[in-house]
PDB file of C-alpha atoms in Angstrom:
ATOM      1  CA  MET A   1      16.541  -9.025  -6.575  1.00 97.00           C
ATOM      2  CA  LYS A   2      13.945  -6.492  -5.569  1.00 98.00           C
ATOM      3  CA  LEU A   3      14.984  -3.031  -6.711  1.00 98.00           C
ATOM      4  CA  ALA A   4      13.366   0.370  -6.176  1.00 98.00           C
ATOM      5  CA  THR A   5      13.799   4.103  -6.522  1.00 98.00           C
ATOM      6  CA  LEU A   6      13.670   5.785  -3.125  1.00 98.00           C
ATOM      7  CA  ARG A   7      12.996   9.439  -2.389  1.00 98.00           C
ATOM      8  CA  THR A   8      15.456  10.856   0.150  1.00 97.00           C
ATOM      9  CA  ALA A   9      16.253  14.298   1.518  1.00 94.00           C
ATOM     10  CA  ASP A  10      19.099  14.442  -1.021  1.00 92.00           C
ATOM     11  CA  GLY A  11      17.073  13.307  -4.037  1.00 97.00           C
ATOM     12  CA  THR A  12      16.136   9.907  -5.399  1.00 98.00           C
ATOM     13  CA  ARG A  13      18.359   6.844  -5.045  1.00 98.00           C
ATOM     14  CA  ALA A  14      18.331   3.412  -6.675  1.00 98.00           C
ATOM     15  CA  VAL A  15      18.186   0.754  -3.949  1.00 98.00           C
ATOM     16  CA  ARG A  16      18.059  -3.011  -3.402  1.00 98.00           C
ATOM     17  CA  LEU A  17      15.869  -4.648  -0.774  1.00 98.00           C
ATOM     18  CA  GLU A  18      17.835  -6.632   1.813  1.00 97.00           C
ATOM     19  CA  GLY A  19      15.694  -7.806   4.715  1.00 96.00           C
ATOM     20  CA  ASP A  20      14.362  -4.712   6.447  1.00 96.00           C
ATOM     21  CA  VAL A  21      16.709  -2.219   4.771  1.00 98.00           C
ATOM     22  CA  LEU A  22      17.216  -0.715   1.333  1.00 98.00           C
ATOM     23  CA  VAL A  23      20.826  -0.672   0.087  1.00 98.00           C
ATOM     24  CA  ASP A  24      22.009   2.265  -2.035  1.00 98.00           C
ATOM     25  CA  LEU A  25      23.279   1.062  -5.423  1.00 98.00           C
ATOM     26  CA  GLY A  26      25.187   4.192  -6.336  1.00 97.00           C
ATOM     27  CA  TYR A  27      22.720   5.517  -8.935  1.00 98.00           C
ATOM     28  CA  ALA A  28      20.069   8.215  -8.781  1.00 98.00           C
ATOM     29  CA  ASP A  29      17.267   5.908  -9.936  1.00 98.00           C
ATOM     30  CA  LEU A  30      16.607   2.576 -11.611  1.00 98.00           C
ATOM     31  CA  GLY A  31      16.517   4.110 -15.071  1.00 98.00           C
ATOM     32  CA  GLU A  32      20.103   5.248 -14.590  1.00 98.00           C
ATOM     33  CA  LEU A  33      21.072   1.832 -13.209  1.00 98.00           C
ATOM     34  CA  PHE A  34      19.514  -0.126 -16.086  1.00 98.00           C
ATOM     35  CA  ALA A  35      21.377   2.039 -18.615  1.00 97.00           C
ATOM     36  CA  GLU A  36      24.658   0.516 -17.376  1.00 96.00           C
ATOM     37  CA  GLU A  37      25.778  -2.635 -19.196  1.00 94.00           C
ATOM     38  CA  GLY A  38      26.003  -5.545 -16.790  1.00 94.00           C
ATOM     39  CA  TRP A  39      23.957  -3.709 -14.152  1.00 97.00           C
ATOM     40  CA  GLN A  40      22.802  -6.988 -12.568  1.00 97.00           C
ATOM     41  CA  ALA A  41      26.181  -7.888 -11.070  1.00 96.00           C
ATOM     42  CA  GLY A  42      26.792  -4.396  -9.747  1.00 95.00           C
ATOM     43  CA  ALA A  43      23.343  -4.172  -8.206  1.00 97.00           C
ATOM     44  CA  ALA A  44      23.723  -7.539  -6.498  1.00 97.00           C
ATOM     45  CA  ALA A  45      27.148  -6.667  -5.049  1.00 96.00           C
ATOM     46  CA  ALA A  46      26.510  -3.061  -3.951  1.00 96.00           C
ATOM     47  CA  THR A  47      27.106  -2.270  -0.281  1.00 95.00           C
ATOM     48  CA  GLY A  48      26.192   1.401  -0.068  1.00 92.00           C
ATOM     49  CA  THR A  49      24.282   3.443   2.484  1.00 95.00           C
ATOM     50  CA  THR A  50      21.217   1.716   3.899  1.00 97.00           C
ATOM     51  CA  TYR A  51      17.760   3.116   4.538  1.00 97.00           C
ATOM     52  CA  PRO A  52      14.956   1.508   6.574  1.00 97.00           C
ATOM     53  CA  VAL A  53      12.118  -0.074   4.624  1.00 97.00           C
ATOM     54  CA  ALA A  54       9.685   1.107   7.282  1.00 96.00           C
ATOM     55  CA  GLY A  55       8.390   4.484   6.206  1.00 94.00           C
ATOM     56  CA  ALA A  56      10.223   4.382   2.862  1.00 97.00           C
ATOM     57  CA  ASP A  57       9.030   6.990   0.363  1.00 98.00           C
ATOM     58  CA  PHE A  58       8.999   5.169  -2.965  1.00 98.00           C
ATOM     59  CA  ALA A  59       9.200   7.118  -6.205  1.00 98.00           C
ATOM     60  CA  PRO A  60       7.928   5.542  -9.425  1.00 98.00           C
ATOM     61  CA  VAL A  61      10.356   2.670 -10.042  1.00 98.00           C
ATOM     62  CA  VAL A  62      11.636   4.538 -13.116  1.00 98.00           C
ATOM     63  CA  PRO A  63      10.820   8.230 -12.657  1.00 97.00           C
ATOM     64  CA  ASN A  64      11.593   9.287 -16.235  1.00 97.00           C
ATOM     65  CA  PRO A  65      11.188   6.434 -18.708  1.00 98.00           C
ATOM     66  CA  SER A  66      11.577   7.378 -22.350  1.00 98.00           C
ATOM     67  CA  LYS A  67       8.252   5.679 -22.997  1.00 98.00           C
ATOM     68  CA  VAL A  68       5.435   3.816 -21.293  1.00 98.00           C
ATOM     69  CA  ILE A  69       3.461   1.523 -23.597  1.00 98.00           C
ATOM     70  CA  CYS A  70       0.208   0.056 -22.320  1.00 98.00           C
ATOM     71  CA  VAL A  71      -1.710  -2.940 -23.618  1.00 96.00           C
ATOM     72  CA  GLY A  72      -5.499  -3.092 -23.605  1.00 90.00           C
ATOM     73  CA  HIS A  73      -7.687  -6.200 -23.833  1.00 87.00           C
ATOM     74  CA  ASN A  74      -5.134  -8.764 -22.737  1.00 93.00           C
ATOM     75  CA  TYR A  75      -7.122 -10.927 -20.269  1.00 89.00           C
ATOM     76  CA  THR A  76      -9.900 -13.078 -21.701  1.00 82.00           C
ATOM     77  CA  ASN A  77     -12.338 -12.365 -18.845  1.00 75.00           C
ATOM     78  CA  HIS A  78     -11.888  -8.587 -19.120  1.00 73.00           C
ATOM     79  CA  ILE A  79     -12.378  -8.638 -22.891  1.00 76.00           C
ATOM     80  CA  LYS A  80     -15.634 -10.528 -22.442  1.00 77.00           C
ATOM     81  CA  GLU A  81     -16.923  -8.173 -19.713  1.00 72.00           C
ATOM     82  CA  MET A  82     -16.333  -5.246 -22.071  1.00 71.00           C
ATOM     83  CA  GLY A  83     -18.330  -7.037 -24.779  1.00 77.00           C
ATOM     84  CA  ARG A  84     -15.482  -7.357 -27.280  1.00 78.00           C
ATOM     85  CA  ASP A  85     -13.974 -10.105 -29.423  1.00 82.00           C
ATOM     86  CA  LEU A  86     -10.521 -11.536 -28.650  1.00 84.00           C
ATOM     87  CA  PRO A  87      -7.973  -9.448 -30.560  1.00 88.00           C
ATOM     88  CA  ASP A  88      -5.535 -10.816 -33.133  1.00 93.00           C
ATOM     89  CA  HIS A  89      -2.902  -8.230 -32.172  1.00 96.00           C
ATOM     90  CA  PRO A  90      -2.130  -6.222 -29.024  1.00 96.00           C
ATOM     91  CA  THR A  91      -4.066  -2.990 -28.519  1.00 94.00           C
ATOM     92  CA  LEU A  92      -1.481  -0.328 -27.625  1.00 96.00           C
ATOM     93  CA  PHE A  93      -1.622   3.188 -26.202  1.00 96.00           C
ATOM     94  CA  PRO A  94       0.985   5.434 -24.524  1.00 96.00           C
ATOM     95  CA  LYS A  95       1.473   6.993 -21.162  1.00 96.00           C
ATOM     96  CA  PHE A  96       4.093   9.576 -20.231  1.00 97.00           C
ATOM     97  CA  ALA A  97       6.526  10.072 -17.361  1.00 97.00           C
ATOM     98  CA  GLU A  98       4.349  12.818 -15.858  1.00 98.00           C
ATOM     99  CA  THR A  99       1.488  10.335 -15.560  1.00 98.00           C
ATOM    100  CA  LEU A 100       3.403   8.147 -13.088  1.00 98.00           C
ATOM    101  CA  THR A 101       3.388   8.436  -9.319  1.00 98.00           C
ATOM    102  CA  GLY A 102       4.792   6.475  -6.379  1.00 98.00           C
ATOM    103  CA  ALA A 103       3.428   3.198  -5.063  1.00 98.00           C
ATOM    104  CA  ASN A 104       2.102   4.752  -1.848  1.00 98.00           C
ATOM    105  CA  ASP A 105       1.346   8.278  -3.056  1.00 98.00           C
ATOM    106  CA  ALA A 106      -2.133   9.767  -2.829  1.00 98.00           C
ATOM    107  CA  VAL A 107      -4.042   9.874  -6.097  1.00 98.00           C
ATOM    108  CA  VAL A 108      -5.698  13.234  -6.581  1.00 97.00           C
ATOM    109  CA  LYS A 109      -9.090  12.804  -8.242  1.00 97.00           C
ATOM    110  CA  PRO A 110      -9.190  15.286 -11.128  1.00 97.00           C
ATOM    111  CA  SER A 111     -12.088  17.704 -10.757  1.00 96.00           C
ATOM    112  CA  GLU A 112     -12.936  17.103 -14.420  1.00 97.00           C
ATOM    113  CA  THR A 113     -14.126  13.508 -13.873  1.00 97.00           C
ATOM    114  CA  GLU A 114     -16.745  11.535 -12.003  1.00 96.00           C
ATOM    115  CA  ALA A 115     -15.586   8.241 -13.500  1.00 98.00           C
ATOM    116  CA  LEU A 116     -12.220   7.440 -11.879  1.00 98.00           C
ATOM    117  CA  ASP A 117     -11.534   3.717 -12.274  1.00 98.00           C
ATOM    118  CA  TRP A 118      -8.892   1.176 -11.206  1.00 98.00           C
ATOM    119  CA  GLU A 119      -6.856  -1.297 -13.286  1.00 97.00           C
ATOM    120  CA  VAL A 120      -4.270  -3.602 -11.706  1.00 98.00           C
ATOM    121  CA  GLU A 121      -1.527  -4.482 -14.200  1.00 98.00           C
ATOM    122  CA  LEU A 122       1.670  -6.497 -14.403  1.00 98.00           C
ATOM    123  CA  ALA A 123       4.260  -4.110 -15.825  1.00 98.00           C
ATOM    124  CA  VAL A 124       7.444  -5.143 -17.629  1.00 98.00           C
ATOM    125  CA  VAL A 125      10.552  -2.987 -17.114  1.00 98.00           C
ATOM    126  CA  ILE A 126      13.197  -2.990 -19.829  1.00 98.00           C
ATOM    127  CA  GLY A 127      16.844  -3.490 -18.844  1.00 98.00           C
ATOM    128  CA  LYS A 128      18.729  -3.083 -22.138  1.00 97.00           C
ATOM    129  CA  PRO A 129      18.133  -1.451 -25.532  1.00 98.00           C
ATOM    130  CA  VAL A 130      16.308  -3.674 -28.000  1.00 98.00           C
ATOM    131  CA  ARG A 131      14.887  -3.249 -31.500  1.00 98.00           C
ATOM    132  CA  ARG A 132      13.193  -5.890 -33.664  1.00 98.00           C
ATOM    133  CA  ALA A 133      13.878  -8.441 -30.942  1.00 98.00           C
ATOM    134  CA  ASP A 134      13.711 -12.157 -31.495  1.00 98.00           C
ATOM    135  CA  GLU A 135      12.492 -14.306 -28.602  1.00 98.00           C
ATOM    136  CA  GLN A 136      15.901 -14.597 -26.924  1.00 98.00           C
ATOM    137  CA  GLN A 137      16.667 -10.893 -27.293  1.00 98.00           C
ATOM    138  CA  ALA A 138      13.272 -10.034 -25.864  1.00 98.00           C
ATOM    139  CA  THR A 139      13.858 -12.377 -22.937  1.00 98.00           C
ATOM    140  CA  ASP A 140      17.268 -10.834 -22.241  1.00 98.00           C
ATOM    141  CA  ALA A 141      15.834  -7.305 -22.391  1.00 98.00           C
ATOM    142  CA  ILE A 142      13.436  -7.815 -19.459  1.00 98.00           C
ATOM    143  CA  ALA A 143      14.951  -6.333 -16.289  1.00 98.00           C
ATOM    144  CA  GLY A 144      11.994  -7.384 -14.195  1.00 98.00           C
ATOM    145  CA  PHE A 145       8.367  -6.809 -13.275  1.00 98.00           C
ATOM    146  CA  THR A 146       6.435  -4.341 -11.172  1.00 98.00           C
ATOM    147  CA  VAL A 147       2.866  -3.386 -10.257  1.00 98.00           C
ATOM    148  CA  MET A 148       0.937  -0.624 -12.003  1.00 98.00           C
ATOM    149  CA  ASN A 149      -2.501   0.797 -11.309  1.00 98.00           C
ATOM    150  CA  ASP A 150      -3.626   2.172 -14.663  1.00 98.00           C
ATOM    151  CA  ILE A 151      -6.049   4.677 -13.168  1.00 97.00           C
ATOM    152  CA  SER A 152      -8.470   5.662 -15.921  1.00 97.00           C
ATOM    153  CA  LEU A 153     -10.921   8.525 -16.426  1.00 98.00           C
ATOM    154  CA  ARG A 154     -13.647   6.579 -18.207  1.00 97.00           C
ATOM    155  CA  ASP A 155     -15.710   9.615 -19.207  1.00 97.00           C
ATOM    156  CA  TRP A 156     -12.657  11.041 -20.998  1.00 96.00           C
ATOM    157  CA  GLN A 157     -11.433   7.671 -22.282  1.00 96.00           C
ATOM    158  CA  PHE A 158     -14.647   6.974 -24.189  1.00 94.00           C
ATOM    159  CA  ARG A 159     -15.145  10.443 -25.657  1.00 95.00           C
ATOM    160  CA  THR A 160     -13.587   8.984 -28.809  1.00 94.00           C
ATOM    161  CA  ILE A 161     -12.648   5.519 -30.104  1.00 92.00           C
ATOM    162  CA  GLU A 162      -9.005   6.213 -29.120  1.00 92.00           C
ATOM    163  CA  TRP A 163      -8.360   5.901 -25.357  1.00 92.00           C
ATOM    164  CA  THR A 164      -5.270   8.007 -24.657  1.00 96.00           C
ATOM    165  CA  GLN A 165      -7.019  11.088 -23.287  1.00 96.00           C
ATOM    166  CA  GLY A 166      -8.496   9.033 -20.457  1.00 96.00           C
ATOM    167  CA  LYS A 167      -5.168   7.447 -19.532  1.00 97.00           C
ATOM    168  CA  ILE A 168      -2.568  10.229 -19.323  1.00 97.00           C
ATOM    169  CA  TRP A 169      -3.696  12.484 -16.481  1.00 97.00           C
ATOM    170  CA  GLU A 170      -0.829  13.843 -14.453  1.00 97.00           C
ATOM    171  CA  ALA A 171       0.345  11.892 -11.382  1.00 97.00           C
ATOM    172  CA  THR A 172      -2.525   9.373 -11.535  1.00 97.00           C
ATOM    173  CA  THR A 173      -0.701   6.102 -12.299  1.00 98.00           C
ATOM    174  CA  PRO A 174       0.991   4.434  -9.296  1.00 98.00           C
ATOM    175  CA  VAL A 175       3.853   2.121 -10.247  1.00 98.00           C
ATOM    176  CA  GLY A 176       6.061   0.119  -7.886  1.00 97.00           C
ATOM    177  CA  PRO A 177       7.165  -0.275  -5.230  1.00 98.00           C
ATOM    178  CA  TYR A 178       9.766  -2.733  -6.596  1.00 98.00           C
ATOM    179  CA  VAL A 179      11.132  -4.061  -9.838  1.00 98.00           C
ATOM    180  CA  VAL A 180      11.532  -7.778  -9.202  1.00 98.00           C
ATOM    181  CA  THR A 181      14.023  -9.572 -11.441  1.00 98.00           C
ATOM    182  CA  PRO A 182      12.723 -12.560 -13.430  1.00 98.00           C
ATOM    183  CA  ASP A 183      14.650 -15.113 -11.369  1.00 97.00           C
ATOM    184  CA  GLU A 184      12.585 -14.086  -8.314  1.00 97.00           C
ATOM    185  CA  ALA A 185       9.330 -13.378 -10.172  1.00 97.00           C
ATOM    186  CA  GLY A 186       8.871 -16.806 -11.733  1.00 95.00           C
ATOM    187  CA  GLY A 187      10.634 -16.276 -15.041  1.00 97.00           C
ATOM    188  CA  VAL A 188       9.883 -13.999 -17.986  1.00 97.00           C
ATOM    189  CA  ARG A 189       6.363 -15.402 -18.368  1.00 97.00           C
ATOM    190  CA  PRO A 190       5.304 -15.423 -14.710  1.00 96.00           C
ATOM    191  CA  ALA A 191       1.981 -16.835 -13.489  1.00 96.00           C
ATOM    192  CA  LEU A 192       1.236 -14.553 -10.547  1.00 97.00           C
ATOM    193  CA  LYS A 193      -1.975 -13.700  -8.745  1.00 97.00           C
ATOM    194  CA  VAL A 194      -3.220 -10.159  -9.344  1.00 98.00           C
ATOM    195  CA  ARG A 195      -5.815  -8.414  -7.180  1.00 98.00           C
ATOM    196  CA  THR A 196      -7.458  -5.045  -6.618  1.00 98.00           C
ATOM    197  CA  THR A 197      -9.280  -4.056  -3.442  1.00 98.00           C
ATOM    198  CA  VAL A 198     -11.146  -0.833  -2.708  1.00 98.00           C
ATOM    199  CA  ASP A 199     -11.553  -0.205   1.009  1.00 98.00           C
ATOM    200  CA  GLY A 200     -10.881  -3.899   1.516  1.00 97.00           C
ATOM    201  CA  GLU A 201     -13.474  -5.179  -0.979  1.00 98.00           C
ATOM    202  CA  VAL A 202     -12.035  -7.390  -3.715  1.00 98.00           C
ATOM    203  CA  MET A 203     -12.758  -5.911  -7.136  1.00 97.00           C
ATOM    204  CA  GLN A 204     -10.330  -7.771  -9.414  1.00 97.00           C
ATOM    205  CA  HIS A 205      -8.548 -11.101  -9.164  1.00 96.00           C
ATOM    206  CA  ASP A 206      -6.871 -13.176 -11.851  1.00 95.00           C
ATOM    207  CA  ASP A 207      -3.552 -14.744 -12.826  1.00 95.00           C
ATOM    208  CA  THR A 208      -0.935 -13.304 -15.180  1.00 95.00           C
ATOM    209  CA  GLY A 209      -0.557 -16.787 -16.660  1.00 91.00           C
ATOM    210  CA  THR A 210      -3.835 -16.103 -18.521  1.00 90.00           C
ATOM    211  CA  LEU A 211      -2.499 -13.127 -20.497  1.00 94.00           C
ATOM    212  CA  LEU A 212      -3.283 -13.431 -24.202  1.00 93.00           C
ATOM    213  CA  PHE A 213      -0.010 -11.738 -25.176  1.00 96.00           C
ATOM    214  CA  ASP A 214       2.789 -12.582 -22.737  1.00 97.00           C
ATOM    215  CA  PRO A 215       5.671 -10.282 -21.736  1.00 98.00           C
ATOM    216  CA  VAL A 216       8.219 -11.773 -24.140  1.00 98.00           C
ATOM    217  CA  PHE A 217       5.832 -11.492 -27.079  1.00 98.00           C
ATOM    218  CA  LEU A 218       5.018  -7.890 -26.152  1.00 98.00           C
ATOM    219  CA  VAL A 219       8.700  -6.925 -26.103  1.00 98.00           C
ATOM    220  CA  GLN A 220       9.102  -8.519 -29.525  1.00 98.00           C
ATOM    221  CA  TYR A 221       5.979  -6.877 -30.931  1.00 98.00           C
ATOM    222  CA  ILE A 222       6.581  -3.359 -29.612  1.00 98.00           C
ATOM    223  CA  SER A 223      10.299  -3.369 -30.407  1.00 98.00           C
ATOM    224  CA  THR A 224       9.434  -4.123 -34.025  1.00 98.00           C
ATOM    225  CA  ALA A 225       8.046  -0.593 -34.250  1.00 98.00           C
ATOM    226  CA  ILE A 226      10.356   1.344 -31.941  1.00 98.00           C
ATOM    227  CA  THR A 227      13.490   0.895 -29.852  1.00 98.00           C
ATOM    228  CA  LEU A 228      12.785  -0.034 -26.255  1.00 98.00           C
ATOM    229  CA  ASN A 229      15.289   1.664 -23.947  1.00 98.00           C
ATOM    230  CA  PRO A 230      16.475   0.785 -20.431  1.00 98.00           C
ATOM    231  CA  GLY A 231      13.808   1.871 -17.975  1.00 98.00           C
ATOM    232  CA  ASP A 232      10.955   1.785 -20.457  1.00 98.00           C
ATOM    233  CA  ILE A 233       7.764   0.241 -19.101  1.00 98.00           C
ATOM    234  CA  ILE A 234       5.198  -2.016 -20.753  1.00 98.00           C
ATOM    235  CA  ALA A 235       1.893  -2.375 -18.880  1.00 98.00           C
ATOM    236  CA  THR A 236       0.419  -5.723 -19.896  1.00 98.00           C
ATOM    237  CA  GLY A 237      -3.293  -5.062 -19.360  1.00 95.00           C
ATOM    238  CA  THR A 238      -5.915  -5.561 -16.672  1.00 95.00           C
ATOM    239  CA  PRO A 239      -8.284  -8.436 -15.795  1.00 95.00           C
ATOM    240  CA  ALA A 240     -12.044  -8.382 -15.292  1.00 92.00           C
ATOM    241  CA  GLY A 241     -13.567  -6.410 -12.445  1.00 94.00           C
ATOM    242  CA  VAL A 242     -13.109  -2.761 -13.406  1.00 95.00           C
ATOM    243  CA  GLY A 243     -15.686  -0.351 -12.067  1.00 96.00           C
ATOM    244  CA  ASN A 244     -16.866   0.789 -15.485  1.00 94.00           C
ATOM    245  CA  ALA A 245     -18.011  -2.752 -16.394  1.00 91.00           C
ATOM    246  CA  ARG A 246     -20.158  -3.211 -13.276  1.00 94.00           C
ATOM    247  CA  ASP A 247     -23.928  -2.805 -13.177  1.00 92.00           C
ATOM    248  CA  PRO A 248     -24.372  -0.288 -11.761  1.00 96.00           C
ATOM    249  CA  LYS A 249     -20.989   1.280 -12.506  1.00 97.00           C
ATOM    250  CA  VAL A 250     -18.708   1.903  -9.509  1.00 97.00           C
ATOM    251  CA  PHE A 251     -15.998   4.562  -9.440  1.00 98.00           C
ATOM    252  CA  LEU A 252     -13.387   5.746  -6.963  1.00 98.00           C
ATOM    253  CA  ARG A 253     -14.283   8.517  -4.533  1.00 97.00           C
ATOM    254  CA  PRO A 254     -12.152  10.759  -2.324  1.00 98.00           C
ATOM    255  CA  GLY A 255     -11.427   9.078   0.987  1.00 98.00           C
ATOM    256  CA  GLN A 256     -11.253   5.575  -0.446  1.00 98.00           C
ATOM    257  CA  THR A 257      -8.080   3.468  -0.520  1.00 98.00           C
ATOM    258  CA  VAL A 258      -7.327   1.356  -3.589  1.00 98.00           C
ATOM    259  CA  VAL A 259      -4.772  -1.452  -3.355  1.00 98.00           C
ATOM    260  CA  THR A 260      -3.409  -3.140  -6.475  1.00 98.00           C
ATOM    261  CA  GLU A 261      -1.177  -6.103  -5.714  1.00 98.00           C
ATOM    262  CA  ILE A 262       0.641  -8.942  -7.436  1.00 98.00           C
ATOM    263  CA  THR A 263       1.950 -11.945  -5.540  1.00 97.00           C
ATOM    264  CA  GLY A 264       5.712 -11.689  -5.054  1.00 97.00           C
ATOM    265  CA  LEU A 265       5.972  -8.177  -6.478  1.00 98.00           C
ATOM    266  CA  GLY A 266       4.269  -6.083  -3.817  1.00 97.00           C
ATOM    267  CA  ALA A 267       1.405  -3.617  -3.833  1.00 98.00           C
ATOM    268  CA  CYS A 268       0.489  -0.067  -4.678  1.00 98.00           C
ATOM    269  CA  THR A 269      -1.605   1.352  -1.835  1.00 98.00           C
ATOM    270  CA  ASN A 270      -3.144   4.685  -2.706  1.00 98.00           C
ATOM    271  CA  GLU A 271      -5.657   6.947  -1.002  1.00 98.00           C
ATOM    272  CA  VAL A 272      -7.901   8.903  -3.335  1.00 98.00           C
ATOM    273  CA  VAL A 273      -8.061  12.582  -2.362  1.00 98.00           C
ATOM    274  CA  GLU A 274     -10.032  15.602  -3.545  1.00 93.00           C
ATOM    275  CA  ALA A 275      -8.364  17.966  -5.985  1.00 87.00           C
TER     276      ALA A 275
END
């Protein structure tokens, strides 16, 4: 299934893609849906109100996750371009619900930065509570996958050795448009093509099959420390090709359009606008 959270005149709605329409699942958003035990069967069978896909206004797939955990340095090529050694353990940092925005929303360039960068990422969405998961529990906890653009303010990110301040700016992280269940995404360790373009120029391209730490391992690792709840999001890292690693460096400017896409999952298409 391909699932989404749609903005409507009456608020957000959880929906399922069926051809050229989106079918209402009876929940306000996907976070609310995933909190229901056995949500898969109900989502597959729902026959609610339909909305056209054309012109759909997608909210973040989960508008209010209890946590967003991001992984740095998880593609070999990206680690090398940043001049670092391969890590023994995942590098983790948080985002917050206010950081997220819709898959087709404009990204407002904060006036405080001149170093706005792109990062296409495969994101894991959690579908059931899990703590200290073994491999099977971690597998069962994955509701599906979506696309994230981990927009980063590099000048703020590298003010210190800890990155969070460059990653949590309000409404700067597109995520969506769909959560695609593992059966349609290629399993819980999918090998999917990822790509970023800026005004049509390819900036990043790789394959999620080359992740150092795969989605199942990440669910196990993170859930060792803290309970992962339905709707929580794990961003699995970005491949080589970020603007900060180029010579000379290249950053996003108002008027440009950045597209982050993953085969089979969809794309976030976002215009950068002036604050």
